[in-house]
Amino acid sequence: MTMKTTIQSRREAVTLLEDKHVLYIRIHNGQTGMIKQTEDGIIIAIPNEETDKVDFRKLEDIEAFEAFYDLTLSKPGTLYYNQA
């Protein structure tokens, strides 16, 4: 059984990404986005309700993710991962 676990800090988010966890973003409209680290960088996929498509954004490294986190994800309950 998997359990949604809220991420409490930027440091925890970075550690989880480095350990190859997929992170999920709770969007204000109730939809869910995804963040995953790959060999090419960190991929962010967020549903766009205006176009009914998924917007992809690639961040080059952890430092770019940290800046994204500070600007976008620092509100509690926004970011979580599935814990087995």
Tab-separated table of C-alpha atoms in Angstrom:
chain	number	residue	atom	x	y	z
A	1	MET	CA	0.000	0.000	0.000
A	2	THR	CA	1.392	3.408	-0.934
A	3	MET	CA	0.849	6.514	1.113
A	4	LYS	CA	1.042	10.176	0.074
A	5	THR	CA	3.688	11.854	2.206
A	6	THR	CA	3.908	15.644	2.260
A	7	ILE	CA	7.350	17.117	1.725
A	8	GLN	CA	8.216	19.602	4.451
A	9	SER	CA	11.296	21.377	3.120
A	10	ARG	CA	13.417	22.155	0.091
A	11	ARG	CA	16.205	19.992	1.507
A	12	GLU	CA	13.859	17.006	1.791
A	13	ALA	CA	12.659	17.550	-1.806
A	14	VAL	CA	16.235	17.683	-3.105
A	15	THR	CA	17.200	14.516	-1.205
A	16	LEU	CA	14.189	12.658	-2.598
A	17	LEU	CA	14.981	13.761	-6.158
A	18	GLU	CA	18.607	12.696	-5.760
A	19	ASP	CA	17.342	9.292	-4.531
A	20	LYS	CA	15.301	8.988	-7.766
A	21	HIS	CA	11.866	9.515	-6.218
A	22	VAL	CA	9.132	11.041	-8.345
A	23	LEU	CA	7.625	14.100	-6.662
A	24	TYR	CA	4.053	15.255	-7.207
A	25	ILE	CA	2.744	18.817	-7.174
A	26	ARG	CA	-0.778	19.590	-6.034
A	27	ILE	CA	-1.991	22.373	-8.348
A	28	HIS	CA	-4.467	25.021	-7.146
A	29	ASN	CA	-7.196	23.638	-9.445
A	30	GLY	CA	-6.930	20.151	-7.939
A	31	GLN	CA	-4.798	18.646	-10.686
A	32	THR	CA	-1.465	16.936	-10.087
A	33	GLY	CA	1.886	17.615	-11.720
A	34	MET	CA	5.101	15.610	-11.538
A	35	ILE	CA	8.808	16.270	-10.970
A	36	LYS	CA	11.450	13.691	-11.842
A	37	GLN	CA	15.229	13.772	-12.085
A	38	THR	CA	16.647	12.227	-15.261
A	39	GLU	CA	20.103	12.038	-16.821
A	40	ASP	CA	19.228	15.141	-18.852
A	41	GLY	CA	18.081	17.262	-15.895
A	42	ILE	CA	14.982	17.676	-13.782
A	43	ILE	CA	11.715	17.391	-15.691
A	44	ILE	CA	8.599	19.163	-14.442
A	45	ALA	CA	5.244	18.225	-15.992
A	46	ILE	CA	2.221	20.340	-15.066
A	47	PRO	CA	-1.276	20.068	-16.577
A	48	ASN	CA	-2.414	23.250	-18.332
A	49	GLU	CA	-6.157	23.654	-17.911
A	50	GLU	CA	-6.337	26.295	-20.661
A	51	THR	CA	-4.921	24.018	-23.365
A	52	ASP	CA	-5.866	20.617	-21.871
A	53	LYS	CA	-2.269	19.560	-22.467
A	54	VAL	CA	0.714	18.985	-20.190
A	55	ASP	CA	3.385	21.685	-19.996
A	56	PHE	CA	6.928	20.354	-19.649
A	57	ARG	CA	9.798	22.309	-18.201
A	58	LYS	CA	13.396	21.139	-17.925
A	59	LEU	CA	15.668	22.396	-15.169
A	60	GLU	CA	19.374	21.856	-15.705
A	61	ASP	CA	20.392	20.994	-12.140
A	62	ILE	CA	19.529	20.897	-8.443
A	63	GLU	CA	20.326	24.601	-8.026
A	64	ALA	CA	17.700	25.456	-10.644
A	65	PHE	CA	15.222	23.189	-8.838
A	66	GLU	CA	15.979	24.941	-5.541
A	67	ALA	CA	15.164	28.309	-7.133
A	68	PHE	CA	11.959	26.847	-8.636
A	69	TYR	CA	11.036	25.437	-5.217
A	70	ASP	CA	11.585	28.794	-3.495
A	71	LEU	CA	9.443	30.615	-6.056
A	72	THR	CA	6.696	28.062	-6.558
A	73	LEU	CA	6.557	25.207	-4.081
A	74	SER	CA	7.336	26.586	-0.654
A	75	LYS	CA	3.656	26.678	0.369
A	76	PRO	CA	2.909	23.718	2.720
A	77	GLY	CA	1.012	20.767	1.273
A	78	THR	CA	1.901	21.568	-2.321
A	79	LEU	CA	4.553	18.904	-2.844
A	80	TYR	CA	4.393	15.215	-1.912
A	81	TYR	CA	5.649	11.770	-2.881
A	82	ASN	CA	4.243	8.259	-2.682
A	83	GLN	CA	5.847	6.246	0.081
A	84	ALA	CA	5.641	2.455	-0.225
